PDB file of C-alpha atoms and ligand atoms in Angstrom:
ATOM      1  CA  MET J   3     146.360  11.958 268.740  1.00 93.00           C
ATOM      2  CA  PHE J   4     148.971   9.679 270.363  1.00 97.00           C
ATOM      3  CA  ASN J   5     148.612   8.619 274.005  1.00 98.00           C
ATOM      4  CA  LEU J   6     151.391   6.960 275.946  1.00 98.00           C
ATOM      5  CA  VAL J   7     151.472   5.453 279.428  1.00 98.00           C
ATOM      6  CA  LEU J   8     154.879   5.441 281.094  1.00 98.00           C
ATOM      7  CA  PHE J   9     154.744   2.588 283.545  1.00 98.00           C
ATOM      8  CA  GLY J  10     157.094   1.290 286.228  1.00 98.00           C
ATOM      9  CA  PRO J  11     157.826   1.057 289.954  1.00 97.00           C
ATOM     10  CA  PRO J  12     158.570   4.098 292.132  1.00 97.00           C
ATOM     11  CA  GLY J  13     161.925   5.575 291.128  1.00 96.00           C
ATOM     12  CA  SER J  14     162.089   3.783 287.771  1.00 98.00           C
ATOM     13  CA  GLY J  15     162.436   7.134 286.007  1.00 97.00           C
ATOM     14  CA  LYS J  16     158.885   7.825 284.843  1.00 97.00           C
ATOM     15  CA  GLY J  17     159.032  11.518 285.763  1.00 97.00           C
ATOM     16  CA  THR J  18     162.568  11.947 284.420  1.00 97.00           C
ATOM     17  CA  GLN J  19     161.817  10.331 281.054  1.00 98.00           C
ATOM     18  CA  SER J  20     158.394  11.995 280.690  1.00 98.00           C
ATOM     19  CA  GLU J  21     160.108  15.380 280.654  1.00 97.00           C
ATOM     20  CA  ASN J  22     162.333  14.276 277.761  1.00 97.00           C
ATOM     21  CA  ILE J  23     159.453  12.701 275.855  1.00 98.00           C
ATOM     22  CA  VAL J  24     157.071  15.678 276.089  1.00 97.00           C
ATOM     23  CA  LYS J  25     159.827  18.020 274.891  1.00 97.00           C
ATOM     24  CA  SER J  26     160.767  15.898 271.854  1.00 97.00           C
ATOM     25  CA  TYR J  27     157.296  14.905 270.748  1.00 97.00           C
ATOM     26  CA  LYS J  28     155.332  17.991 271.895  1.00 97.00           C
ATOM     27  CA  LEU J  29     152.922  15.977 273.979  1.00 97.00           C
ATOM     28  CA  LEU J  30     151.188  17.025 277.188  1.00 97.00           C
ATOM     29  CA  HIS J  31     152.521  15.610 280.439  1.00 97.00           C
ATOM     30  CA  ILE J  32     150.024  14.397 283.020  1.00 97.00           C
ATOM     31  CA  SER J  33     151.745  13.270 286.217  1.00 97.00           C
ATOM     32  CA  THR J  34     149.383  12.319 289.024  1.00 97.00           C
ATOM     33  CA  GLY J  35     152.308  12.526 291.474  1.00 96.00           C
ATOM     34  CA  ASP J  36     152.992  16.162 290.473  1.00 96.00           C
ATOM     35  CA  LEU J  37     149.271  17.032 290.496  1.00 96.00           C
ATOM     36  CA  LEU J  38     148.865  15.553 293.989  1.00 96.00           C
ATOM     37  CA  ARG J  39     151.993  17.292 295.320  1.00 96.00           C
ATOM     38  CA  ASP J  40     150.641  20.585 293.946  1.00 96.00           C
ATOM     39  CA  GLU J  41     147.345  20.039 295.811  1.00 95.00           C
ATOM     40  CA  VAL J  42     149.305  19.205 298.993  1.00 96.00           C
ATOM     41  CA  SER J  43     151.462  22.341 298.751  1.00 96.00           C
ATOM     42  CA  ARG J  44     148.348  24.526 298.288  1.00 97.00           C
ATOM     43  CA  HIS J  45     146.683  22.881 301.319  1.00 97.00           C
ATOM     44  CA  THR J  46     143.495  22.175 299.339  1.00 95.00           C
ATOM     45  CA  PRO J  47     140.963  19.696 300.838  1.00 94.00           C
ATOM     46  CA  LEU J  48     142.024  17.159 298.138  1.00 94.00           C
ATOM     47  CA  GLY J  49     145.696  17.719 299.032  1.00 95.00           C
ATOM     48  CA  THR J  50     145.099  17.313 302.762  1.00 96.00           C
ATOM     49  CA  GLU J  51     143.295  14.025 302.111  1.00 95.00           C
ATOM     50  CA  ALA J  52     145.945  12.772 299.644  1.00 96.00           C
ATOM     51  CA  LYS J  53     148.865  13.604 301.972  1.00 96.00           C
ATOM     52  CA  LYS J  54     147.622  11.085 304.538  1.00 96.00           C
ATOM     53  CA  TYR J  55     148.128   8.296 302.008  1.00 97.00           C
ATOM     54  CA  MET J  56     151.272   9.594 300.312  1.00 97.00           C
ATOM     55  CA  ASP J  57     153.171  10.021 303.592  1.00 96.00           C
ATOM     56  CA  GLN J  58     152.527   6.370 304.357  1.00 96.00           C
ATOM     57  CA  GLY J  59     153.618   5.134 300.927  1.00 97.00           C
ATOM     58  CA  MET J  60     150.056   4.151 300.038  1.00 97.00           C
ATOM     59  CA  LEU J  61     148.119   4.868 296.878  1.00 98.00           C
ATOM     60  CA  VAL J  62     145.607   7.709 296.998  1.00 97.00           C
ATOM     61  CA  PRO J  63     141.996   6.411 296.508  1.00 97.00           C
ATOM     62  CA  ASP J  64     141.030   5.802 292.879  1.00 97.00           C
ATOM     63  CA  GLU J  65     138.064   8.198 292.810  1.00 94.00           C
ATOM     64  CA  VAL J  66     140.263  11.138 293.875  1.00 94.00           C
ATOM     65  CA  VAL J  67     142.876  10.489 291.192  1.00 96.00           C
ATOM     66  CA  ILE J  68     140.407   9.687 288.396  1.00 94.00           C
ATOM     67  CA  GLY J  69     138.498  12.941 289.035  1.00 90.00           C
ATOM     68  CA  MET J  70     141.728  14.912 288.802  1.00 91.00           C
ATOM     69  CA  ILE J  71     142.757  13.304 285.486  1.00 92.00           C
ATOM     70  CA  SER J  72     139.387  13.737 283.856  1.00 90.00           C
ATOM     71  CA  GLY J  73     139.575  17.525 284.269  1.00 88.00           C
ATOM     72  CA  LYS J  74     143.110  17.652 282.814  1.00 91.00           C
ATOM     73  CA  ILE J  75     142.097  15.758 279.661  1.00 91.00           C
ATOM     74  CA  ASP J  76     139.079  18.039 279.176  1.00 89.00           C
ATOM     75  CA  ASP J  77     141.302  21.123 279.517  1.00 90.00           C
ATOM     76  CA  ALA J  78     143.339  20.217 276.408  1.00 90.00           C
ATOM     77  CA  PRO J  79     141.039  19.398 273.464  1.00 85.00           C
ATOM     78  CA  ASP J  80     143.724  20.272 270.860  1.00 89.00           C
ATOM     79  CA  ALA J  81     146.599  18.288 272.369  1.00 92.00           C
ATOM     80  CA  ARG J  82     148.831  16.245 270.047  1.00 94.00           C
ATOM     81  CA  GLY J  83     148.576  13.574 272.703  1.00 96.00           C
ATOM     82  CA  PHE J  84     149.310  12.834 276.345  1.00 97.00           C
ATOM     83  CA  VAL J  85     152.050  11.168 278.340  1.00 98.00           C
ATOM     84  CA  PHE J  86     150.459   9.612 281.424  1.00 98.00           C
ATOM     85  CA  ASP J  87     153.133   9.397 284.115  1.00 98.00           C
ATOM     86  CA  GLY J  88     152.294   7.432 287.279  1.00 96.00           C
ATOM     87  CA  PHE J  89     148.743   6.837 286.061  1.00 98.00           C
ATOM     88  CA  PRO J  90     146.986   4.417 285.896  1.00 98.00           C
ATOM     89  CA  ARG J  91     148.272   2.692 289.035  1.00 98.00           C
ATOM     90  CA  THR J  92     145.367   0.283 289.617  1.00 98.00           C
ATOM     91  CA  ARG J  93     143.132  -1.736 287.341  1.00 98.00           C
ATOM     92  CA  PRO J  94     140.053   0.471 288.106  1.00 98.00           C
ATOM     93  CA  GLN J  95     142.160   3.520 287.133  1.00 98.00           C
ATOM     94  CA  ALA J  96     143.140   1.800 283.852  1.00 98.00           C
ATOM     95  CA  GLU J  97     139.507   0.966 283.077  1.00 98.00           C
ATOM     96  CA  ALA J  98     138.422   4.534 283.896  1.00 97.00           C
ATOM     97  CA  LEU J  99     141.139   5.957 281.621  1.00 97.00           C
ATOM     98  CA  ASP J 100     140.001   3.745 278.739  1.00 97.00           C
ATOM     99  CA  LYS J 101     136.445   5.046 279.197  1.00 96.00           C
ATOM    100  CA  LEU J 102     137.555   8.706 279.377  1.00 95.00           C
ATOM    101  CA  LEU J 103     139.592   8.347 276.177  1.00 95.00           C
ATOM    102  CA  GLU J 104     136.874   6.404 274.369  1.00 95.00           C
ATOM    103  CA  PHE J 105     134.546   9.301 275.112  1.00 91.00           C
ATOM    104  CA  LYS J 106     137.046  11.520 273.240  1.00 89.00           C
ATOM    105  CA  ASN J 107     137.229   9.007 270.361  1.00 91.00           C
ATOM    106  CA  THR J 108     140.796   8.080 271.199  1.00 94.00           C
ATOM    107  CA  GLN J 109     142.686   5.437 273.190  1.00 97.00           C
ATOM    108  CA  ILE J 110     145.992   4.454 274.809  1.00 98.00           C
ATOM    109  CA  HIS J 111     148.299   3.501 271.945  1.00 98.00           C
ATOM    110  CA  LEU J 112     151.405   2.343 273.795  1.00 98.00           C
ATOM    111  CA  VAL J 113     152.502   1.439 277.344  1.00 98.00           C
ATOM    112  CA  LEU J 114     156.244   1.511 278.020  1.00 98.00           C
ATOM    113  CA  SER J 115     157.290  -0.279 281.183  1.00 98.00           C
ATOM    114  CA  LEU J 116     160.616   0.772 282.725  1.00 98.00           C
ATOM    115  CA  GLU J 117     162.384  -2.235 284.252  1.00 98.00           C
ATOM    116  CA  VAL J 118     164.851  -1.408 287.052  1.00 98.00           C
ATOM    117  CA  PRO J 119     166.183  -3.786 289.766  1.00 97.00           C
ATOM    118  CA  GLU J 120     164.760  -3.106 293.236  1.00 96.00           C
ATOM    119  CA  PRO J 121     168.089  -2.215 294.968  1.00 96.00           C
ATOM    120  CA  ASP J 122     168.644   0.494 292.321  1.00 96.00           C
ATOM    121  CA  LEU J 123     165.143   1.902 292.904  1.00 96.00           C
ATOM    122  CA  ILE J 124     165.798   2.253 296.623  1.00 96.00           C
ATOM    123  CA  LYS J 125     169.226   3.808 296.052  1.00 95.00           C
ATOM    124  CA  ARG J 126     167.819   6.386 293.602  1.00 95.00           C
ATOM    125  CA  LEU J 127     164.884   7.398 295.795  1.00 95.00           C
ATOM    126  CA  VAL J 128     166.938   7.629 298.996  1.00 94.00           C
ATOM    127  CA  GLY J 129     169.366   9.775 296.987  1.00 94.00           C
ATOM    128  CA  ARG J 130     166.567  12.039 295.795  1.00 93.00           C
ATOM    129  CA  GLY J 131     165.181  12.261 299.339  1.00 92.00           C
ATOM    130  CA  ALA J 132     168.451  13.771 300.536  1.00 91.00           C
ATOM    131  CA  THR J 133     167.755  16.925 298.517  1.00 91.00           C
ATOM    132  CA  SER J 134     164.051  16.888 297.501  1.00 87.00           C
ATOM    133  CA  GLY J 135     162.555  17.162 300.963  1.00 85.00           C
ATOM    134  CA  ARG J 136     159.847  14.746 299.768  1.00 87.00           C
ATOM    135  CA  SER J 137     158.265  13.115 302.805  1.00 87.00           C
ATOM    136  CA  ASP J 138     157.788   9.839 300.893  1.00 92.00           C
ATOM    137  CA  ASP J 139     161.468   9.449 299.942  1.00 91.00           C
ATOM    138  CA  THR J 140     162.647   7.855 303.211  1.00 92.00           C
ATOM    139  CA  GLU J 141     163.801   4.226 303.159  1.00 92.00           C
ATOM    140  CA  GLU J 142     160.860   3.071 305.301  1.00 94.00           C
ATOM    141  CA  VAL J 143     158.227   4.726 303.080  1.00 95.00           C
ATOM    142  CA  ILE J 144     160.019   3.698 299.850  1.00 95.00           C
ATOM    143  CA  THR J 145     159.856   0.036 300.903  1.00 95.00           C
ATOM    144  CA  LYS J 146     156.101   0.425 301.477  1.00 97.00           C
ATOM    145  CA  ARG J 147     155.644   2.135 298.105  1.00 97.00           C
ATOM    146  CA  ILE J 148     157.389  -0.742 296.340  1.00 97.00           C
ATOM    147  CA  LYS J 149     155.171  -3.274 298.184  1.00 97.00           C
ATOM    148  CA  GLU J 150     152.066  -1.292 297.191  1.00 97.00           C
ATOM    149  CA  TYR J 151     153.366  -1.304 293.594  1.00 98.00           C
ATOM    150  CA  HIS J 152     153.654  -5.113 293.508  1.00 97.00           C
ATOM    151  CA  LEU J 153     150.240  -5.551 295.090  1.00 98.00           C
ATOM    152  CA  LYS J 154     148.110  -2.983 293.248  1.00 98.00           C
ATOM    153  CA  THR J 155     150.027  -1.565 290.281  1.00 98.00           C
ATOM    154  CA  GLN J 156     151.704  -4.568 288.679  1.00 97.00           C
ATOM    155  CA  PRO J 157     148.292  -6.025 287.582  1.00 97.00           C
ATOM    156  CA  VAL J 158     147.955  -2.963 285.334  1.00 98.00           C
ATOM    157  CA  ALA J 159     150.846  -4.310 283.201  1.00 98.00           C
ATOM    158  CA  HIS J 160     148.853  -7.500 282.681  1.00 98.00           C
ATOM    159  CA  TYR J 161     145.771  -5.446 281.730  1.00 98.00           C
ATOM    160  CA  TYR J 162     147.692  -3.691 278.924  1.00 98.00           C
ATOM    161  CA  ASN J 163     149.580  -6.822 277.900  1.00 98.00           C
ATOM    162  CA  GLU J 164     146.249  -8.516 277.210  1.00 98.00           C
ATOM    163  CA  GLN J 165     145.459  -5.597 274.885  1.00 97.00           C
ATOM    164  CA  GLY J 166     148.832  -6.076 273.119  1.00 98.00           C
ATOM    165  CA  LYS J 167     150.014  -2.573 274.102  1.00 98.00           C
ATOM    166  CA  LEU J 168     152.795  -3.294 276.618  1.00 98.00           C
ATOM    167  CA  GLU J 169     156.514  -3.037 275.779  1.00 98.00           C
ATOM    168  CA  GLN J 170     159.315  -3.482 278.333  1.00 98.00           C
ATOM    169  CA  VAL J 171     162.327  -1.180 278.325  1.00 98.00           C
ATOM    170  CA  THR J 172     165.477  -1.580 280.431  1.00 97.00           C
ATOM    171  CA  GLY J 173     165.583   1.442 282.731  1.00 96.00           C
ATOM    172  CA  ASP J 174     168.881   0.993 284.566  1.00 95.00           C
ATOM    173  CA  HIS J 175     171.118   2.529 281.908  1.00 96.00           C
ATOM    174  CA  THR J 176     171.976   6.240 281.858  1.00 97.00           C
ATOM    175  CA  ILE J 177     169.079   8.703 281.476  1.00 97.00           C
ATOM    176  CA  ALA J 178     170.173   9.424 277.863  1.00 98.00           C
ATOM    177  CA  ASP J 179     170.459   5.750 276.890  1.00 98.00           C
ATOM    178  CA  THR J 180     167.114   4.904 278.474  1.00 98.00           C
ATOM    179  CA  PHE J 181     165.514   7.785 276.562  1.00 98.00           C
ATOM    180  CA  LYS J 182     167.000   6.473 273.311  1.00 98.00           C
ATOM    181  CA  ALA J 183     165.505   3.035 274.007  1.00 98.00           C
ATOM    182  CA  LEU J 184     162.079   4.576 274.685  1.00 98.00           C
ATOM    183  CA  THR J 185     162.154   6.636 271.483  1.00 98.00           C
ATOM    184  CA  LYS J 186     162.693   3.480 269.387  1.00 98.00           C
ATOM    185  CA  HIS J 187     159.235   2.330 270.477  1.00 98.00           C
ATOM    186  CA  ILE J 188     157.515   5.733 270.260  1.00 98.00           C
ATOM    187  CA  ASN J 189     158.887   6.428 266.762  1.00 98.00           C
ATOM    188  CA  LYS J 190     156.790   3.561 265.413  1.00 97.00           C
ATOM    189  CA  TYR J 191     153.735   5.742 266.153  1.00 97.00           C
ATOM    190  CA  LEU J 192     154.924   9.339 266.109  1.00 96.00           C
ATOM    191  CA  LEU J 193     158.099  11.155 265.047  1.00 95.00           C
ATOM    192  CA  PRO J 194     159.816  13.738 267.262  1.00 94.00           C
ATOM    193  CA  VAL J 195     159.140  17.392 266.474  1.00 92.00           C
ATOM    194  CA  ALA J 196     162.458  18.738 267.791  1.00 63.00           C
TER     195      ALA J 196
HETATM  196  P1  B4P X 209     155.131   9.700 291.725  1.00 57.63           P
HETATM  197  O1  B4P X 209     155.342  11.129 291.870  1.00 57.63           O
HETATM  198  O2  B4P X 209     154.404   9.193 290.529  1.00 57.63           O
HETATM  199  O3  B4P X 209     156.589   9.197 291.598  1.00 57.63           O
HETATM  200  P2  B4P X 209     157.689   8.186 291.802  1.00 57.63           P
HETATM  201  O4  B4P X 209     157.042   6.855 291.805  1.00 57.63           O
HETATM  202  O5  B4P X 209     158.445   8.633 292.998  1.00 57.63           O
HETATM  203  O6  B4P X 209     158.804   8.201 290.699  1.00 57.63           O
HETATM  204  P3  B4P X 209     159.269   8.171 289.225  1.00 57.63           P
HETATM  205  O7  B4P X 209     159.224   6.797 288.623  1.00 57.63           O
HETATM  206  O8  B4P X 209     158.567   9.258 288.475  1.00 57.63           O
HETATM  207  O9  B4P X 209     160.817   8.468 289.363  1.00 57.63           O
HETATM  208  P4  B4P X 209     161.723   9.686 288.961  1.00 57.63           P
HETATM  209  O10 B4P X 209     161.789   9.872 287.475  1.00 57.63           O
HETATM  210  O11 B4P X 209     161.317  10.865 289.749  1.00 57.63           O
HETATM  211  O12 B4P X 209     154.352   9.091 293.019  1.00 57.63           O
HETATM  212  C1  B4P X 209     154.437   9.585 294.324  1.00 57.63           C
HETATM  213  C2  B4P X 209     153.231   9.169 295.207  1.00 57.63           C
HETATM  214  O13 B4P X 209     152.024   9.850 294.749  1.00 57.63           O
HETATM  215  C3  B4P X 209     152.804   7.689 295.205  1.00 57.63           C
HETATM  216  O14 B4P X 209     153.543   6.914 296.129  1.00 57.63           O
HETATM  217  C4  B4P X 209     151.293   7.776 295.587  1.00 57.63           C
HETATM  218  O15 B4P X 209     151.090   7.912 296.975  1.00 57.63           O
HETATM  219  C5  B4P X 209     150.828   9.047 294.915  1.00 57.63           C
HETATM  220  N1  B4P X 209     150.239   8.788 293.568  1.00 57.63           N
HETATM  221  C6  B4P X 209     150.737   9.241 292.384  1.00 57.63           C
HETATM  222  N2  B4P X 209     149.983   8.822 291.356  1.00 57.63           N
HETATM  223  C7  B4P X 209     148.968   8.064 291.892  1.00 57.63           C
HETATM  224  C8  B4P X 209     147.880   7.339 291.323  1.00 57.63           C
HETATM  225  N3  B4P X 209     147.674   7.288 290.000  1.00 57.63           N
HETATM  226  N4  B4P X 209     147.038   6.673 292.166  1.00 57.63           N
HETATM  227  C9  B4P X 209     147.219   6.707 293.501  1.00 57.63           C
HETATM  228  N5  B4P X 209     148.256   7.370 294.093  1.00 57.63           N
HETATM  229  C10 B4P X 209     149.124   8.047 293.308  1.00 57.63           C
HETATM  230  O16 B4P X 209     163.168   9.172 289.382  1.00 57.63           O
HETATM  231  C11 B4P X 209     163.537   8.943 290.712  1.00 57.63           C
HETATM  232  C12 B4P X 209     165.014   9.301 290.925  1.00 57.63           C
HETATM  233  O17 B4P X 209     165.852   8.504 290.095  1.00 57.63           O
HETATM  234  C13 B4P X 209     165.336  10.747 290.582  1.00 57.63           C
HETATM  235  O18 B4P X 209     166.197  11.261 291.561  1.00 57.63           O
HETATM  236  C14 B4P X 209     166.045  10.666 289.219  1.00 57.63           C
HETATM  237  O19 B4P X 209     166.981  11.693 289.016  1.00 57.63           O
HETATM  238  C15 B4P X 209     166.722   9.313 289.331  1.00 57.63           C
HETATM  239  N6  B4P X 209     166.880   8.657 288.022  1.00 57.63           N
HETATM  240  C16 B4P X 209     165.936   8.588 287.042  1.00 57.63           C
HETATM  241  N7  B4P X 209     166.424   7.892 285.985  1.00 57.63           N
HETATM  242  C17 B4P X 209     167.700   7.504 286.312  1.00 57.63           C
HETATM  243  C18 B4P X 209     168.726   6.754 285.637  1.00 57.63           C
HETATM  244  N8  B4P X 209     168.557   6.257 284.393  1.00 57.63           N
HETATM  245  N9  B4P X 209     169.895   6.547 286.280  1.00 57.63           N
HETATM  246  C19 B4P X 209     170.102   7.055 287.519  1.00 57.63           C
HETATM  247  N10 B4P X 209     169.183   7.775 288.209  1.00 57.63           N
HETATM  248  C20 B4P X 209     167.994   8.008 287.608  1.00 57.63           C
END
């Protein structure tokens, strides 16, 4: 089993690159952003609670997100591995993920951090907001999300760096070139299927 965390600020391309990675390497994609948006669109109690935070550009409480992830890992005992996209976003989430994987006799093997300058992040997300209808893709909320990232999520990079698992990848090239750069790191662990 090979488990990858795709790390980076909002709009750095985690979702975009995860799609490419799961296709090439036949891994399972776990995106907490997508899972939360699905709960919101189905008006579940979890979704109603999460929306309050997401609309303000804040992180959803750890216990909500960790509970959601745990079920997804349990649902796929035969997976070749997972791509965690947008998770973990806090140190308690990272510690919880390590425990969940240890319980399954596996671990996080690699953390790829997408590095993109802040003005580009804002430009991309405002651009997406024009067509996505996402309530958190307005300039005001994006600025808050980036602040929240620096405050709560950046320490997660340090957590994985201490474990010797973190690699930085430039994320402001084209989608294809960024994917190529990511694959150079992944190929050291696992070769693409397609
Ligand atoms: P997420 O859904 O995780 O997403 P994201 O940060 O918006 O973006 P991502 O980095 O995936 O960017 P994308 O590829 O889409 O989070 C949304 C919210 O959910 C959070 O703010 C939080 O409230 C909540 N949440 C999620 N996970 C949580 C957790 N673990 N704990 C607590 N709360 C959580 O790319 C963005 C745009 O850039 C797209 O339009 C794309 O086409 C474009 N793009 C991508 N790569 C490009 C490139 N190389 N060049 C040009 N454009 C590019």
